[in-house]
mmCIF file with all atom_site columns, C-alpha atoms in Angstrom:
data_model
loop_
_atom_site.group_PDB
_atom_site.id
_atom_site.type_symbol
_atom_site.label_atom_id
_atom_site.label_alt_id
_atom_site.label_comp_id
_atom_site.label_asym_id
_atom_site.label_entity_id
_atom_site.label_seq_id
_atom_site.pdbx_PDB_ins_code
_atom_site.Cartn_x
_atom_site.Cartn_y
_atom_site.Cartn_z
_atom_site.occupancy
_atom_site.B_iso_or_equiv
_atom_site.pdbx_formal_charge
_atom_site.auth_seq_id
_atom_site.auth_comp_id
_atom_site.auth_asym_id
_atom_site.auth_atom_id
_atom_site.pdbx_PDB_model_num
ATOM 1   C CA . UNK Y 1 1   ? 0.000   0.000   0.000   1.00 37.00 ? 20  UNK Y CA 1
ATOM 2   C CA . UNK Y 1 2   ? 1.229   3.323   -0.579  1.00 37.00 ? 21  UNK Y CA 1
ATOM 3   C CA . UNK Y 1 3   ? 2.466   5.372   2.502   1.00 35.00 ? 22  UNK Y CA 1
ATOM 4   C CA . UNK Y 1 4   ? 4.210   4.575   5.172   1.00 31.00 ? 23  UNK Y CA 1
ATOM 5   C CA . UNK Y 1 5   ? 1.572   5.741   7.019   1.00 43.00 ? 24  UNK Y CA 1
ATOM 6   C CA . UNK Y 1 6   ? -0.962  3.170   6.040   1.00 43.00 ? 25  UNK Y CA 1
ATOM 7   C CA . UNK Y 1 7   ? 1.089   -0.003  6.092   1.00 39.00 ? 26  UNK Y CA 1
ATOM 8   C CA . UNK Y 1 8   ? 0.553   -0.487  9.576   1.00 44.00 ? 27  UNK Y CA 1
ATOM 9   C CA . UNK Y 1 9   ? -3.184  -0.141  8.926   1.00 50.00 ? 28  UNK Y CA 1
ATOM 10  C CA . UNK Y 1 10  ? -3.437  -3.532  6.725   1.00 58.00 ? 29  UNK Y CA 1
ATOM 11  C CA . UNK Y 1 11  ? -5.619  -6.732  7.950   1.00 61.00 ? 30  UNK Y CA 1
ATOM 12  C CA . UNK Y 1 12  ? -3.333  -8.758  10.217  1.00 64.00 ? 31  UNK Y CA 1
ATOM 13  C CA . UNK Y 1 13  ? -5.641  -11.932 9.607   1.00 66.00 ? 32  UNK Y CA 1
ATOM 14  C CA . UNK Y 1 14  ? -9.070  -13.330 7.627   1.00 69.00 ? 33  UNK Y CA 1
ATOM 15  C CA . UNK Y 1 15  ? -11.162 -15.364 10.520  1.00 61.00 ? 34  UNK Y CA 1
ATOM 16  C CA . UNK Y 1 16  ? -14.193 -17.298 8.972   1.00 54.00 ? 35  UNK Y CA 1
ATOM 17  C CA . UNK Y 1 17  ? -16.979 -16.846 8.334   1.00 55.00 ? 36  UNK Y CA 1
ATOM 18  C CA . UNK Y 1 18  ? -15.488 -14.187 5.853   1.00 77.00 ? 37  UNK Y CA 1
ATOM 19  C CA . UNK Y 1 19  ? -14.488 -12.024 8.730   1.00 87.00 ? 38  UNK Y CA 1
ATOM 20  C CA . UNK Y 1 20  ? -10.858 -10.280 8.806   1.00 93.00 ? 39  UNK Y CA 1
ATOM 21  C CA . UNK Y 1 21  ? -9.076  -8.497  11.723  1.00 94.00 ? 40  UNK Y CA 1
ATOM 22  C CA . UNK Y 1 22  ? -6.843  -5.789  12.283  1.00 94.00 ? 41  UNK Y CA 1
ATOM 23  C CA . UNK Y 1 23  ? -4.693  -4.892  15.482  1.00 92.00 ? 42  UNK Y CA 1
ATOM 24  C CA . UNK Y 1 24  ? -7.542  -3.043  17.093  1.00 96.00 ? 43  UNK Y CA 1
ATOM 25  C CA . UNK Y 1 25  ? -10.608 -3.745  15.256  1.00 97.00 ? 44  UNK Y CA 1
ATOM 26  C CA . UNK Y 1 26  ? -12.324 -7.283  14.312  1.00 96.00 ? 45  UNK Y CA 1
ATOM 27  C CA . UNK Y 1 27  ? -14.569 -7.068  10.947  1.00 95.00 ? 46  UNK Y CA 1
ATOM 28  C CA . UNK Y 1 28  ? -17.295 -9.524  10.627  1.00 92.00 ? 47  UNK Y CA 1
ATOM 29  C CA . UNK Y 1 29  ? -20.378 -10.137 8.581   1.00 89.00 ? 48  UNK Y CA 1
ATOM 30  C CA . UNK Y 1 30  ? -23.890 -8.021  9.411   1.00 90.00 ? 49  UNK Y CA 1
ATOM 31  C CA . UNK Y 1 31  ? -26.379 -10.072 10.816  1.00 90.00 ? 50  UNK Y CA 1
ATOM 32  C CA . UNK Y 1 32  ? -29.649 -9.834  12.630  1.00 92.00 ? 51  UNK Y CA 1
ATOM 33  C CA . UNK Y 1 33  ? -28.134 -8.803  15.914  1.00 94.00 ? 52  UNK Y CA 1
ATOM 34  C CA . UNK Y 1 34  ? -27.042 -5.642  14.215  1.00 96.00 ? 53  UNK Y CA 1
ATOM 35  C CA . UNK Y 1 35  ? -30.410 -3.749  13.822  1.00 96.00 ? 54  UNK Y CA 1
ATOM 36  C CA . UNK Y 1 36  ? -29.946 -1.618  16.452  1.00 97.00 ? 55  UNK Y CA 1
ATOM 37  C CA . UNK Y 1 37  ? -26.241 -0.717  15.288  1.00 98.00 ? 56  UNK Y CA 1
ATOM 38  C CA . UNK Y 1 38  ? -27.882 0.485   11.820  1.00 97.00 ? 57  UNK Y CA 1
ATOM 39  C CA . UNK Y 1 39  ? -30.761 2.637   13.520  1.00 97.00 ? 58  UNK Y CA 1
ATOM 40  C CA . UNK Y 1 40  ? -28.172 4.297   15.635  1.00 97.00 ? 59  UNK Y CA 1
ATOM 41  C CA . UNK Y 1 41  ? -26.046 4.891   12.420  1.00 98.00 ? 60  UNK Y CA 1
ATOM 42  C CA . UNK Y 1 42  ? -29.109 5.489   10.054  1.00 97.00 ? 61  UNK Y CA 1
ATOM 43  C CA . UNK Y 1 43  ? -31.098 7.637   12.440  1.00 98.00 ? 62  UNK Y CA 1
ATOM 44  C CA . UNK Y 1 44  ? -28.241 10.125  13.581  1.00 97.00 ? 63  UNK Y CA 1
ATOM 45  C CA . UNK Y 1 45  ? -28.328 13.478  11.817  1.00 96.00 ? 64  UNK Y CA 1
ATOM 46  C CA . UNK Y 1 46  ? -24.902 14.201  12.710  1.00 94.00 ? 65  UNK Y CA 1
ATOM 47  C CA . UNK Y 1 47  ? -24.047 10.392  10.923  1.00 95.00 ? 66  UNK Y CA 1
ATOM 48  C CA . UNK Y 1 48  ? -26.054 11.411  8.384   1.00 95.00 ? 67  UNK Y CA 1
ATOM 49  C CA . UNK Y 1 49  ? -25.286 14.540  7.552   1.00 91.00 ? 68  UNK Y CA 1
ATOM 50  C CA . UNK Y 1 50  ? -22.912 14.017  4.103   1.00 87.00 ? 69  UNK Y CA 1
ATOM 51  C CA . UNK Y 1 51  ? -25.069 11.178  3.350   1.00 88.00 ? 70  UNK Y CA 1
ATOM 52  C CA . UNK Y 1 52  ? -28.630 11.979  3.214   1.00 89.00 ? 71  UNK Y CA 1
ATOM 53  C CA . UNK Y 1 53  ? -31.805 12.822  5.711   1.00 93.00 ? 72  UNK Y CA 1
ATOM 54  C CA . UNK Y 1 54  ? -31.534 10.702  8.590   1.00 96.00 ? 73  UNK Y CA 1
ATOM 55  C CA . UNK Y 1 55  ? -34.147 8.085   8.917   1.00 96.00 ? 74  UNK Y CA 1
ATOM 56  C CA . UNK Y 1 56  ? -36.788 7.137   10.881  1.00 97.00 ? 75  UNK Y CA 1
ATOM 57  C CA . UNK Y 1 57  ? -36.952 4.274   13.309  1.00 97.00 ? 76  UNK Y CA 1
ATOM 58  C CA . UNK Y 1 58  ? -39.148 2.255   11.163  1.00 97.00 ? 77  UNK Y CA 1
ATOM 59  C CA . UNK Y 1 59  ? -37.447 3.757   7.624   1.00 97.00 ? 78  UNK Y CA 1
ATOM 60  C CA . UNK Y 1 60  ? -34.493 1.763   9.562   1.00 97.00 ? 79  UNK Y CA 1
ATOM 61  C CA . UNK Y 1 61  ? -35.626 -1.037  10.164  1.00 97.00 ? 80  UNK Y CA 1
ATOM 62  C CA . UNK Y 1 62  ? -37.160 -1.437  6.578   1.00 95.00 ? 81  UNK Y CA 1
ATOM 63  C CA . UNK Y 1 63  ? -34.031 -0.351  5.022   1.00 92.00 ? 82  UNK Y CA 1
ATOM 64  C CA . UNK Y 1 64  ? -32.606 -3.436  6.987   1.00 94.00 ? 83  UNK Y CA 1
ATOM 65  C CA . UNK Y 1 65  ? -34.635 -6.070  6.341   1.00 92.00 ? 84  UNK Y CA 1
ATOM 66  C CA . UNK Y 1 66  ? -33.976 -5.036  2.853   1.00 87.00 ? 85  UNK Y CA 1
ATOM 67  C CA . UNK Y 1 67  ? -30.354 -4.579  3.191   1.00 83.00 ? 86  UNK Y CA 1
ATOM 68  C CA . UNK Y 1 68  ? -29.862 -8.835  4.973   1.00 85.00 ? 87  UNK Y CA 1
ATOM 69  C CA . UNK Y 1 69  ? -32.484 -9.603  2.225   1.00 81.00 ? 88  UNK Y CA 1
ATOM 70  C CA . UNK Y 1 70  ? -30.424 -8.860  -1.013  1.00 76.00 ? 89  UNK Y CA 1
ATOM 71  C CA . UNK Y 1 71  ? -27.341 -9.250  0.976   1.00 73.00 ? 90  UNK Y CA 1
ATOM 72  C CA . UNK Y 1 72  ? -24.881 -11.881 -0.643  1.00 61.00 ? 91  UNK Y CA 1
ATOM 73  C CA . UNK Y 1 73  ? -23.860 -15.209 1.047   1.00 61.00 ? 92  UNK Y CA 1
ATOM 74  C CA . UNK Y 1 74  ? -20.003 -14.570 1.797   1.00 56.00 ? 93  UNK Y CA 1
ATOM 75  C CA . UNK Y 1 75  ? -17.695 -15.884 -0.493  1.00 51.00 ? 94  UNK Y CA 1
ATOM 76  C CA . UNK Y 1 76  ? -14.363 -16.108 -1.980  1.00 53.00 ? 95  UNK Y CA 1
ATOM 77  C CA . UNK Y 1 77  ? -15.392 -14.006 -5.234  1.00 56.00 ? 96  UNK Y CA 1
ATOM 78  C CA . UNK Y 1 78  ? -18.577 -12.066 -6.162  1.00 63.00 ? 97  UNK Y CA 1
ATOM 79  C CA . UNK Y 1 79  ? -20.607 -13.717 -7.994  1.00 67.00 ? 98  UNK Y CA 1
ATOM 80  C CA . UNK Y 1 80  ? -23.269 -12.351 -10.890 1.00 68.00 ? 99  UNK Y CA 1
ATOM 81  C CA . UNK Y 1 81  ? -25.912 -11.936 -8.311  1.00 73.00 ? 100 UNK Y CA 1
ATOM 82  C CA . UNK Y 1 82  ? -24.035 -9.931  -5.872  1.00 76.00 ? 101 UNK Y CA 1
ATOM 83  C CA . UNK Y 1 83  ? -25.122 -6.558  -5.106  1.00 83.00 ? 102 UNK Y CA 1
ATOM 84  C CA . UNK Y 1 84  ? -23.899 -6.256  -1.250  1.00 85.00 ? 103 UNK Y CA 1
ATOM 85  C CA . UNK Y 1 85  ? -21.364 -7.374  1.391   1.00 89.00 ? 104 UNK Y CA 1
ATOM 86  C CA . UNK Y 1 86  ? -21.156 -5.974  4.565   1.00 91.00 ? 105 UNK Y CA 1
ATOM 87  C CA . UNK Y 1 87  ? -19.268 -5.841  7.389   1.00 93.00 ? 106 UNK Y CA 1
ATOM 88  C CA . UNK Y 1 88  ? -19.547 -5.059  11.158  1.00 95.00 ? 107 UNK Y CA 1
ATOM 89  C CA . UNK Y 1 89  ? -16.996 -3.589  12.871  1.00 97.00 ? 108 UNK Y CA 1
ATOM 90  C CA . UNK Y 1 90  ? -16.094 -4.467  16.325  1.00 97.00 ? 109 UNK Y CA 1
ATOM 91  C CA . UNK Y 1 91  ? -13.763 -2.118  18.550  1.00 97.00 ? 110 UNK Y CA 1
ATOM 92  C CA . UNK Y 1 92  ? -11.043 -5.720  19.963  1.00 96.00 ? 111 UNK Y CA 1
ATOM 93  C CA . UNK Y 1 93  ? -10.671 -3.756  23.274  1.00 95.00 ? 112 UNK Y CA 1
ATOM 94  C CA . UNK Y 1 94  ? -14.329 -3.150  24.076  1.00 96.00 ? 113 UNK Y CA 1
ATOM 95  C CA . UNK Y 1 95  ? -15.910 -6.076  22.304  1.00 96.00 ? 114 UNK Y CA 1
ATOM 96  C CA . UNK Y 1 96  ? -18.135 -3.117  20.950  1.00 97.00 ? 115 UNK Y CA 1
ATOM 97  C CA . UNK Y 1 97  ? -19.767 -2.596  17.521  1.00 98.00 ? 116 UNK Y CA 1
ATOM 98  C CA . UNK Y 1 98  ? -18.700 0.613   16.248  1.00 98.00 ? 117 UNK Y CA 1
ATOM 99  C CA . UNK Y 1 99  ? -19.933 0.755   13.023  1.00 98.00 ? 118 UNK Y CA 1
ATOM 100 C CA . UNK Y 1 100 ? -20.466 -0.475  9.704   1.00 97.00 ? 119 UNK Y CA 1
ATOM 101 C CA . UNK Y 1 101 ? -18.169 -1.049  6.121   1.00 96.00 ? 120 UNK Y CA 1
ATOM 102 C CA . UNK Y 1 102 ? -19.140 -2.756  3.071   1.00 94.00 ? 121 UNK Y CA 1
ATOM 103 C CA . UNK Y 1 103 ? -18.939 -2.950  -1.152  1.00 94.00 ? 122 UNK Y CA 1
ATOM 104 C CA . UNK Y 1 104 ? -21.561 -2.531  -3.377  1.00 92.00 ? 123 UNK Y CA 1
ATOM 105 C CA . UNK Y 1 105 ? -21.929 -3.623  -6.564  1.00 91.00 ? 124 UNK Y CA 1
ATOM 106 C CA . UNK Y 1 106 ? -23.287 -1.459  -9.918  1.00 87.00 ? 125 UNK Y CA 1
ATOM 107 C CA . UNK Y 1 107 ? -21.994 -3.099  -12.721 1.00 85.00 ? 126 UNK Y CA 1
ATOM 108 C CA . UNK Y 1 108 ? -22.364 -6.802  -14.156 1.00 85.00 ? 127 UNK Y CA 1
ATOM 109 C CA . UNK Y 1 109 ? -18.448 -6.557  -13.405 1.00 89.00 ? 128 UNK Y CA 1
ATOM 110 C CA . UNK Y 1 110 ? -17.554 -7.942  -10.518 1.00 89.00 ? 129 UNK Y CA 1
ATOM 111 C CA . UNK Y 1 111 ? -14.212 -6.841  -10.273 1.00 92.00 ? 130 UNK Y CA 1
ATOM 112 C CA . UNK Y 1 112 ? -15.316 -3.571  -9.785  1.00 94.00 ? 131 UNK Y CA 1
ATOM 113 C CA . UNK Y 1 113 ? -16.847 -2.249  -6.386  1.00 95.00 ? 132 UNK Y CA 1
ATOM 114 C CA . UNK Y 1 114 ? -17.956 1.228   -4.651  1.00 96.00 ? 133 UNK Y CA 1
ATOM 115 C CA . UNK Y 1 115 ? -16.327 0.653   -0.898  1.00 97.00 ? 134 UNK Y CA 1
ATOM 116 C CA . UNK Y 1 116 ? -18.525 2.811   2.345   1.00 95.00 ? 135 UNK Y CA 1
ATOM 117 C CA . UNK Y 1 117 ? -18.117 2.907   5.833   1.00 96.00 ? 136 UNK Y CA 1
ATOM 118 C CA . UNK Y 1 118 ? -20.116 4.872   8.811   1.00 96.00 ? 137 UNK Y CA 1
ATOM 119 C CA . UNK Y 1 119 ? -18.835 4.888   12.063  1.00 97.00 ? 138 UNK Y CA 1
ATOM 120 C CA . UNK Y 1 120 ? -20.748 5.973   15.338  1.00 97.00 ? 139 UNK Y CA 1
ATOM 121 C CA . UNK Y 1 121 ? -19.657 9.381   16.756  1.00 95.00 ? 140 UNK Y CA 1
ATOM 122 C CA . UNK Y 1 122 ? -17.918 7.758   19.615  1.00 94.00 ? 141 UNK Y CA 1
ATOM 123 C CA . UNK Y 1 123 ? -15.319 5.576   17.155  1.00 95.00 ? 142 UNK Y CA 1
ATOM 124 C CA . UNK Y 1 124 ? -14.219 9.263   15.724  1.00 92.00 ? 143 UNK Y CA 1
ATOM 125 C CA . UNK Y 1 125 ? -10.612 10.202  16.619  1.00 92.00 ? 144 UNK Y CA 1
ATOM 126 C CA . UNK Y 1 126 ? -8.856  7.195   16.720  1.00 95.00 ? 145 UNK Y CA 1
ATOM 127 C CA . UNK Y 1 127 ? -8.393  6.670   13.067  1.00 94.00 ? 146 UNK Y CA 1
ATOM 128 C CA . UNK Y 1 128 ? -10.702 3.688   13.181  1.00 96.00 ? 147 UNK Y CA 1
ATOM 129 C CA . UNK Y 1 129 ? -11.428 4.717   9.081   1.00 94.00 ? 148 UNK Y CA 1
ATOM 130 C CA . UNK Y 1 130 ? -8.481  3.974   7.818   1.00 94.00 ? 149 UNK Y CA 1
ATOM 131 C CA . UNK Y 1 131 ? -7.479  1.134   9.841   1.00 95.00 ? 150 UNK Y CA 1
ATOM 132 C CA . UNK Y 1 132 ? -11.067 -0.649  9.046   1.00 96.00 ? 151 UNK Y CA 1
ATOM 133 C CA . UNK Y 1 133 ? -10.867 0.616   5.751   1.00 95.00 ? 152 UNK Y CA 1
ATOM 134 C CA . UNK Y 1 134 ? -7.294  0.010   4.572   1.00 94.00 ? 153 UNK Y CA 1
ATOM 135 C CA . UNK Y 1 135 ? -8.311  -3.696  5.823   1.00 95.00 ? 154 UNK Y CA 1
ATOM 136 C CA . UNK Y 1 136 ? -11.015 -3.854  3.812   1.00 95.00 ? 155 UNK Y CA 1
ATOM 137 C CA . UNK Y 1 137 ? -9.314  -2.516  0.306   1.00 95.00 ? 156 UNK Y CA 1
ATOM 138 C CA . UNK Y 1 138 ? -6.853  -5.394  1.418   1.00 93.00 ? 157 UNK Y CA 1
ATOM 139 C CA . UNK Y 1 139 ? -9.790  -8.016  1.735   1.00 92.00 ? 158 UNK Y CA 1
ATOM 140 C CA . UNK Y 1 140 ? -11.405 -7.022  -1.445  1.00 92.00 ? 159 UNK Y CA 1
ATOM 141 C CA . UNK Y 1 141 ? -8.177  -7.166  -3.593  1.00 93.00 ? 160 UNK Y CA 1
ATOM 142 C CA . UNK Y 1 142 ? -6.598  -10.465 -1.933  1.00 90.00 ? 161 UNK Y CA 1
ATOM 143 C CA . UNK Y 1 143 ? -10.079 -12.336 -1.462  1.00 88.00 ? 162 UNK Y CA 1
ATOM 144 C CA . UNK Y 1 144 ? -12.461 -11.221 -3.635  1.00 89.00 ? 163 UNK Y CA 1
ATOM 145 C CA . UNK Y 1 145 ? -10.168 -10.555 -6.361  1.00 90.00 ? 164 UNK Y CA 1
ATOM 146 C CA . UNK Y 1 146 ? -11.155 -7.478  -7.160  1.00 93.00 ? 165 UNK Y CA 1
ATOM 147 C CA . UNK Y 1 147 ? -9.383  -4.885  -9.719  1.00 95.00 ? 166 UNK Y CA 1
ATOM 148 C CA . UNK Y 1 148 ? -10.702 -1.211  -8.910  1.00 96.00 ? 167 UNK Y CA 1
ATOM 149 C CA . UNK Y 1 149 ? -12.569 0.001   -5.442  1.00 97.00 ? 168 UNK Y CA 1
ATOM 150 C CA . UNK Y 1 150 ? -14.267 3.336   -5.867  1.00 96.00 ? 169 UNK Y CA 1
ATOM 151 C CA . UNK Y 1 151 ? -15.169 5.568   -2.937  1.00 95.00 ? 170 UNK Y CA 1
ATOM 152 C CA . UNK Y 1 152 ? -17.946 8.422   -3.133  1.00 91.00 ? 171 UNK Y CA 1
ATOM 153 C CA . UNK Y 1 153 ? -18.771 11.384  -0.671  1.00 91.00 ? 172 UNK Y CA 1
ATOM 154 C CA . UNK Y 1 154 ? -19.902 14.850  -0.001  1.00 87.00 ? 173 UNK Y CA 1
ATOM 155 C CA . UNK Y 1 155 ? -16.523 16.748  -1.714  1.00 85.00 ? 174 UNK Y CA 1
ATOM 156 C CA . UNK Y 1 156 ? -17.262 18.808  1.928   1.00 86.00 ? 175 UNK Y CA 1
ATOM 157 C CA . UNK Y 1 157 ? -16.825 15.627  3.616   1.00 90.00 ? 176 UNK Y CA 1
ATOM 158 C CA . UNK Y 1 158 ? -13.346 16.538  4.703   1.00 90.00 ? 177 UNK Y CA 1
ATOM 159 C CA . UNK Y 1 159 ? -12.538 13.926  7.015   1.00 90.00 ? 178 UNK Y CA 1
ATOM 160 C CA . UNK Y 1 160 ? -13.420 11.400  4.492   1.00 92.00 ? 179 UNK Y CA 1
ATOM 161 C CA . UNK Y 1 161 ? -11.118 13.243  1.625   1.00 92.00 ? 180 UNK Y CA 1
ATOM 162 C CA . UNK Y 1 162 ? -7.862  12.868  4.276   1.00 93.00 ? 181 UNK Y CA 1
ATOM 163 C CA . UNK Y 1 163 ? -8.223  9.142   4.783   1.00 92.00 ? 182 UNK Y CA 1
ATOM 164 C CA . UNK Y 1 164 ? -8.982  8.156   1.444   1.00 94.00 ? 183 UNK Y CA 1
ATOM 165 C CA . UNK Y 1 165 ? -5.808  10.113  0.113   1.00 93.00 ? 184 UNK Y CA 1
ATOM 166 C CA . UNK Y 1 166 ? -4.140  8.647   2.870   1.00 92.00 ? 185 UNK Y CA 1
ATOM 167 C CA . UNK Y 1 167 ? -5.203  5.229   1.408   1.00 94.00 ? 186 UNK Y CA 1
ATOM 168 C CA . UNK Y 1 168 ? -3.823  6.046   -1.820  1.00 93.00 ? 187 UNK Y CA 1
ATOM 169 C CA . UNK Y 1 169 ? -7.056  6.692   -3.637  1.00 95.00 ? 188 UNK Y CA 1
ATOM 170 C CA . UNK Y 1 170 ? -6.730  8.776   -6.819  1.00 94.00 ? 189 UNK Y CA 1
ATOM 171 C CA . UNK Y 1 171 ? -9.557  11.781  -6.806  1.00 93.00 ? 190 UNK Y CA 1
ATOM 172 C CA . UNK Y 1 172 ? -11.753 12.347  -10.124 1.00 89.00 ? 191 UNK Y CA 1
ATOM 173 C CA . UNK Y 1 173 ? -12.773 15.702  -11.077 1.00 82.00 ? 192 UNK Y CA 1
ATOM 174 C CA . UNK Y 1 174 ? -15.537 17.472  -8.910  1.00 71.00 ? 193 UNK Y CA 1
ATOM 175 C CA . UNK Y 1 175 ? -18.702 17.812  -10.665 1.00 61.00 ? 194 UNK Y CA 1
ATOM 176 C CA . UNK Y 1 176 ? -19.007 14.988  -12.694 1.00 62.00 ? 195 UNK Y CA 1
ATOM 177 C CA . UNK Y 1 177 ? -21.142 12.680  -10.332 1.00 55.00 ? 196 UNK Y CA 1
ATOM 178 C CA . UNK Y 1 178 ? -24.707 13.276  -8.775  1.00 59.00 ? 197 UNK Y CA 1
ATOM 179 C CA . UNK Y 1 179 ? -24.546 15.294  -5.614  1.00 56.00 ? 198 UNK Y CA 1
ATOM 180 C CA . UNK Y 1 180 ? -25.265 13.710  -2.108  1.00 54.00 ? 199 UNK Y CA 1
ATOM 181 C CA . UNK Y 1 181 ? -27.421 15.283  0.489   1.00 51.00 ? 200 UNK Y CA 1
ATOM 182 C CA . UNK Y 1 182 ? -27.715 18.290  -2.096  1.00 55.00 ? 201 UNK Y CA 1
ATOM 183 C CA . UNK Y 1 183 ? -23.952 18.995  -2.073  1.00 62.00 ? 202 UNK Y CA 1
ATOM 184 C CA . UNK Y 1 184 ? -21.482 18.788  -4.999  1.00 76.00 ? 203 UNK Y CA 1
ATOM 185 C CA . UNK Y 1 185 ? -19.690 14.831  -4.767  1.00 82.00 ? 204 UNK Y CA 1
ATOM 186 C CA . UNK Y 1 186 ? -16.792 13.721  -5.301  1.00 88.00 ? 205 UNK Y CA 1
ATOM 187 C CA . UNK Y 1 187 ? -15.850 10.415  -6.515  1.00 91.00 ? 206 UNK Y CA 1
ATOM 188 C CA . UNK Y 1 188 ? -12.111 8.624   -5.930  1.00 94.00 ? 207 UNK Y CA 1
ATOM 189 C CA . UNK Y 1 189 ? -10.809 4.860   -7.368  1.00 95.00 ? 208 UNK Y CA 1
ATOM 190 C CA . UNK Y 1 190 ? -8.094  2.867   -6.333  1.00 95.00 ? 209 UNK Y CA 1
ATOM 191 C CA . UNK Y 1 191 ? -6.664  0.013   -8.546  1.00 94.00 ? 210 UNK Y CA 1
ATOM 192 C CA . UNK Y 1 192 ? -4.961  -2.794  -7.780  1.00 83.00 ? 211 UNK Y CA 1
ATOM 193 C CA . UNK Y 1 193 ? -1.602  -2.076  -9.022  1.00 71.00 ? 212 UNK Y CA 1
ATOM 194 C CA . UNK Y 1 194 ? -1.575  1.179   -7.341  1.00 67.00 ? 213 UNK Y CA 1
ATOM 195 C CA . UNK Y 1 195 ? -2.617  -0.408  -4.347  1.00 64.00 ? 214 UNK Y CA 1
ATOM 196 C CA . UNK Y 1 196 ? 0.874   -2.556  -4.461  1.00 63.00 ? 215 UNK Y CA 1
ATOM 197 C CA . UNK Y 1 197 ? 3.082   0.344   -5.002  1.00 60.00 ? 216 UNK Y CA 1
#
């Protein structure tokens, strides 16, 4: 990975079922016992606020049924019917969940995914995004096999812009995507042999 920075930030192991861990954080798949994880994440404005409108307890709970519902069966490689795979992510120390990462699929190919993570206010500071993150890129380019991860936010999203860049993500020109939350987007890839360098 590019940077010295991030190196240290790579998965230290894959645990089944399709879970991976890094020195402070343990990733594994969303489940049922996770509802209440994704209303706290879905139904904060402050969460929400360089995503879209915050939700609604039951808009929440809908939005999760959905989400398990279409959700693909882990697995070494997407297949054609995979839309979704997501990830919990569990604070080691704590035993906690903090929050929530996964890739989505657009396309037919499956070596290309978008990448998103939200994180409960109380995970900020610690760099918790680009440790779960950089594990993830990892996971998806090892495991899945995949060839180019894209990454899309509010372009005021500032936070978000420093870890990506950290992560060696290379940032498209503003304006060319459709805006989130009403403001402008901005849209950054990473491919694999960039991610080797």
């Amino acid at each position: 990975m590019k940077g010295t920075d991030c190196r240290t930030l790579q998965m230290t192991s894959v645990s089944s079922p399709m879970g991976f861990n890094t020195q402070r954080l343990k990733m594994r798949p969303i489940c049922d016992a996770d509802k209440q994880l994704y209303r706290q994440l879905y139904c904060d404005p402050k969460v929400m606020r360089n995503i879209s409108a915050p939700l609604s307890q039951q808009q929440a709970d809908k939005a999760f049924a959905t989400y398990l519902e279409a959700m693909t069966p882990y697995q070494h490689q997407a297949s054609s019917q995979t839309k979704y795979m997501s990830w919990t992510i569990v604070e080691t120390l704590s035993q906690q969940p903090i929050g929530i990462q996964g890739l989505t699929w657009h396309t037919h190919d499956k070596t290309i995914a978008e990448i998103g993570i939200m994180l409960l206010p109380k995970a900020n500071g610690k760099g918790y995004p680009e440790e779960a993150m950089g594990a993830l890129l990892e996971y998806g380019f090892q495991q899945l096999k995949l060839s180019r991860i894209y990454a899309h936010f509010a372009s005021t999203n500032l936070a978000t812009k420093r870890f990506v860049k950290k992560l060696g993500f290379i940032f498209e020109p503003l304006g060319q995507h459709p805006p989130l939350n009403k403001k402008t987007s901005q849209k950054c890839y990473i491919e694999l042999p960039h991610y080797l360098t």
